[in-house]
Amino acid sequence: MTTTKNYPDNITALYARLSQEDALDGDSNSIVNQKKILLQYAEDNGFPNPTFFIDDGVSGVTFDRPGWNEMIGLAEAGKVKTVIVKDMSRFGRDYIVVGDYLEQIFPFFRVRFISITDGYDSNSPDVTDESLIIPLKNIINEGYAKDISLKITTSFESRKKQGQFMGRYPVYG
């Protein structure tokens, strides 16, 4: 993937994502909150060239996201050295794809991956109890996405059966 922006080498990618469903959880997952946490972590730990990649309003079950694609393109070009996310659910909600990135893709591109609240750092020499639970957390994150999708679908079906308007704007007249 090519990009028109001129990026420096040795980028620390600060990735934030928020889907429409996540917005219902309140401010704790907001893009603004994630950006503050990510930048503070990068500054406190001396990571160079912090650069934000944001996907606002995009589901975590897909990895076809504009901000994500731009970041991965730069990783393929050798410009991204570290990816930092607030937590694994911001990274993605498809545990197989997340696992591929953690175990295959990022190591191939020599990209360090850090999930702040999960206590995960791919460069950590120790295999801790917390890092052993990461695959389980990824499965739970995927289950959450499926659960919320089912709840939304059920809600829409109920509204349809009650004859409620389902469009964006009601018709005039």
C-alpha positions as a Python dict, from the first residue, in 0.01 Angstrom:
ca = {
    (1, 'M'): (0, 0, 0),
    (2, 'T'): (139, 341, -91),
    (3, 'T'): (64, 661, 91),
    (4, 'T'): (89, 1024, -13),
    (5, 'K'): (202, 1148, 328),
    (6, 'N'): (569, 1185, 403),
    (7, 'Y'): (633, 976, 715),
    (8, 'P'): (958, 953, 908),
    (9, 'D'): (1132, 622, 968),
    (10, 'N'): (1103, 450, 1306),
    (11, 'I'): (735, 536, 1362),
    (12, 'T'): (559, 446, 1683),
    (13, 'A'): (205, 379, 1558),
    (14, 'L'): (-60, 474, 1814),
    (15, 'Y'): (-373, 296, 1696),
    (16, 'A'): (-722, 388, 1820),
    (17, 'R'): (-1053, 244, 1703),
    (18, 'L'): (-1413, 297, 1804),
    (19, 'S'): (-1715, 129, 1651),
    (20, 'Q'): (-2070, 258, 1673),
    (21, 'E'): (-2148, -15, 1928),
    (22, 'D'): (-1842, 74, 2140),
    (23, 'A'): (-1962, 434, 2160),
    (24, 'L'): (-2252, 308, 2370),
    (25, 'D'): (-2002, 213, 2642),
    (26, 'G'): (-1938, 582, 2712),
    (27, 'D'): (-1631, 801, 2730),
    (28, 'S'): (-1387, 536, 2855),
    (29, 'N'): (-1342, 400, 2504),
    (30, 'S'): (-1372, 732, 2319),
    (31, 'I'): (-1115, 820, 2057),
    (32, 'V'): (-1013, 1125, 2262),
    (33, 'N'): (-953, 911, 2572),
    (34, 'Q'): (-763, 648, 2375),
    (35, 'K'): (-540, 912, 2218),
    (36, 'K'): (-454, 1059, 2559),
    (37, 'I'): (-365, 717, 2701),
    (38, 'L'): (-160, 619, 2396),
    (39, 'L'): (36, 943, 2375),
    (40, 'Q'): (106, 947, 2748),
    (41, 'Y'): (235, 590, 2733),
    (42, 'A'): (458, 666, 2432),
    (43, 'E'): (601, 977, 2599),
    (44, 'D'): (652, 809, 2938),
    (45, 'N'): (839, 520, 2777),
    (46, 'G'): (1047, 716, 2525),
    (47, 'F'): (896, 584, 2201),
    (48, 'P'): (1006, 797, 1901),
    (49, 'N'): (787, 958, 1636),
    (50, 'P'): (442, 884, 1783),
    (51, 'T'): (191, 889, 1498),
    (52, 'F'): (-183, 836, 1534),
    (53, 'F'): (-382, 603, 1313),
    (54, 'I'): (-754, 630, 1386),
    (55, 'D'): (-1061, 436, 1278),
    (56, 'D'): (-1372, 600, 1421),
    (57, 'G'): (-1703, 426, 1365),
    (58, 'V'): (-1549, 106, 1223),
    (59, 'S'): (-1621, -241, 1361),
    (60, 'G'): (-1337, -446, 1505),
    (61, 'V'): (-1452, -762, 1325),
    (62, 'T'): (-1313, -631, 997),
    (63, 'F'): (-952, -545, 930),
    (64, 'D'): (-1040, -347, 618),
    (65, 'R'): (-1018, -9, 795),
    (66, 'P'): (-865, 308, 649),
    (67, 'G'): (-640, 394, 946),
    (68, 'W'): (-541, 32, 994),
    (69, 'N'): (-459, -14, 624),
    (70, 'E'): (-242, 297, 621),
    (71, 'M'): (-53, 180, 930),
    (72, 'I'): (0, -172, 793),
    (73, 'G'): (121, -29, 462),
    (74, 'L'): (385, 168, 649),
    (75, 'A'): (478, -143, 850),
    (76, 'E'): (527, -334, 524),
    (77, 'A'): (751, -48, 405),
    (78, 'G'): (961, -85, 721),
    (79, 'K'): (867, 253, 868),
    (80, 'V'): (664, 129, 1170),
    (81, 'K'): (874, -17, 1451),
    (82, 'T'): (611, -31, 1726),
    (83, 'V'): (231, -50, 1738),
    (84, 'I'): (61, 53, 2062),
    (85, 'V'): (-310, 7, 2139),
    (86, 'K'): (-512, 78, 2453),
    (87, 'D'): (-636, -281, 2471),
    (88, 'M'): (-684, -585, 2250),
    (89, 'S'): (-1047, -503, 2174),
    (90, 'R'): (-934, -178, 2008),
    (91, 'F'): (-693, -384, 1796),
    (92, 'G'): (-958, -619, 1664),
    (93, 'R'): (-1241, -856, 1749),
    (94, 'D'): (-1155, -1146, 1518),
    (95, 'Y'): (-936, -1369, 1733),
    (96, 'I'): (-790, -1565, 1439),
    (97, 'V'): (-676, -1253, 1254),
    (98, 'V'): (-551, -1093, 1578),
    (99, 'G'): (-353, -1409, 1647),
    (100, 'D'): (-205, -1403, 1296),
    (101, 'Y'): (-88, -1045, 1348),
    (102, 'L'): (61, -1119, 1690),
    (103, 'E'): (231, -1446, 1599),
    (104, 'Q'): (312, -1412, 1229),
    (105, 'I'): (272, -1073, 1062),
    (106, 'F'): (418, -833, 1318),
    (107, 'P'): (720, -1057, 1388),
    (108, 'F'): (780, -1091, 1011),
    (109, 'F'): (786, -711, 972),
    (110, 'R'): (990, -681, 1296),
    (111, 'V'): (715, -471, 1456),
    (112, 'R'): (685, -461, 1833),
    (113, 'F'): (325, -476, 1958),
    (114, 'I'): (205, -336, 2291),
    (115, 'S'): (-143, -352, 2444),
    (116, 'I'): (-134, -117, 2743),
    (117, 'T'): (-420, -231, 2965),
    (118, 'D'): (-364, -598, 2884),
    (119, 'G'): (0, -572, 2992),
    (120, 'Y'): (114, -732, 2666),
    (121, 'D'): (448, -646, 2503),
    (122, 'S'): (575, -870, 2224),
    (123, 'N'): (934, -779, 2321),
    (124, 'S'): (890, -895, 2679),
    (125, 'P'): (1141, -1169, 2759),
    (126, 'D'): (909, -1319, 3021),
    (127, 'V'): (601, -1521, 2944),
    (128, 'T'): (371, -1400, 3219),
    (129, 'D'): (33, -1527, 3326),
    (130, 'E'): (-116, -1212, 3171),
    (131, 'S'): (38, -1278, 2827),
    (132, 'L'): (-85, -1639, 2836),
    (133, 'I'): (-442, -1518, 2872),
    (134, 'I'): (-427, -1294, 2560),
    (135, 'P'): (-571, -1560, 2322),
    (136, 'L'): (-864, -1611, 2561),
    (137, 'K'): (-926, -1235, 2575),
    (138, 'N'): (-927, -1227, 2194),
    (139, 'I'): (-1192, -1500, 2182),
    (140, 'I'): (-1402, -1306, 2436),
    (141, 'N'): (-1364, -986, 2229),
    (142, 'E'): (-1493, -1169, 1921),
    (143, 'G'): (-1784, -1312, 2122),
    (144, 'Y'): (-1874, -962, 2241),
    (145, 'A'): (-1895, -839, 1881),
    (146, 'K'): (-2123, -1128, 1785),
    (147, 'D'): (-2338, -1077, 2095),
    (148, 'I'): (-2391, -704, 2035),
    (149, 'S'): (-2473, -772, 1669),
    (150, 'L'): (-2740, -1021, 1772),
    (151, 'K'): (-2886, -775, 2024),
    (152, 'I'): (-2908, -498, 1764),
    (153, 'T'): (-3068, -732, 1509),
    (154, 'T'): (-3323, -850, 1767),
    (155, 'S'): (-3404, -490, 1858),
    (156, 'F'): (-3461, -397, 1492),
    (157, 'E'): (-3683, -701, 1439),
    (158, 'S'): (-3890, -606, 1744),
    (159, 'R'): (-3931, -249, 1621),
    (160, 'K'): (-4039, -374, 1277),
    (161, 'K'): (-4303, -605, 1428),
    (162, 'Q'): (-4440, -310, 1629),
    (163, 'G'): (-4471, -109, 1307),
    (164, 'Q'): (-4217, 154, 1417),
    (165, 'F'): (-4037, 363, 1156),
    (166, 'M'): (-3701, 206, 1068),
    (167, 'G'): (-3549, 465, 834),
    (168, 'R'): (-3316, 749, 912),
    (169, 'Y'): (-3571, 1025, 860),
    (170, 'P'): (-3951, 987, 876),
    (171, 'V'): (-4141, 1076, 561),
    (172, 'Y'): (-4342, 1397, 551),
    (173, 'G'): (-4718, 1400, 523),
}
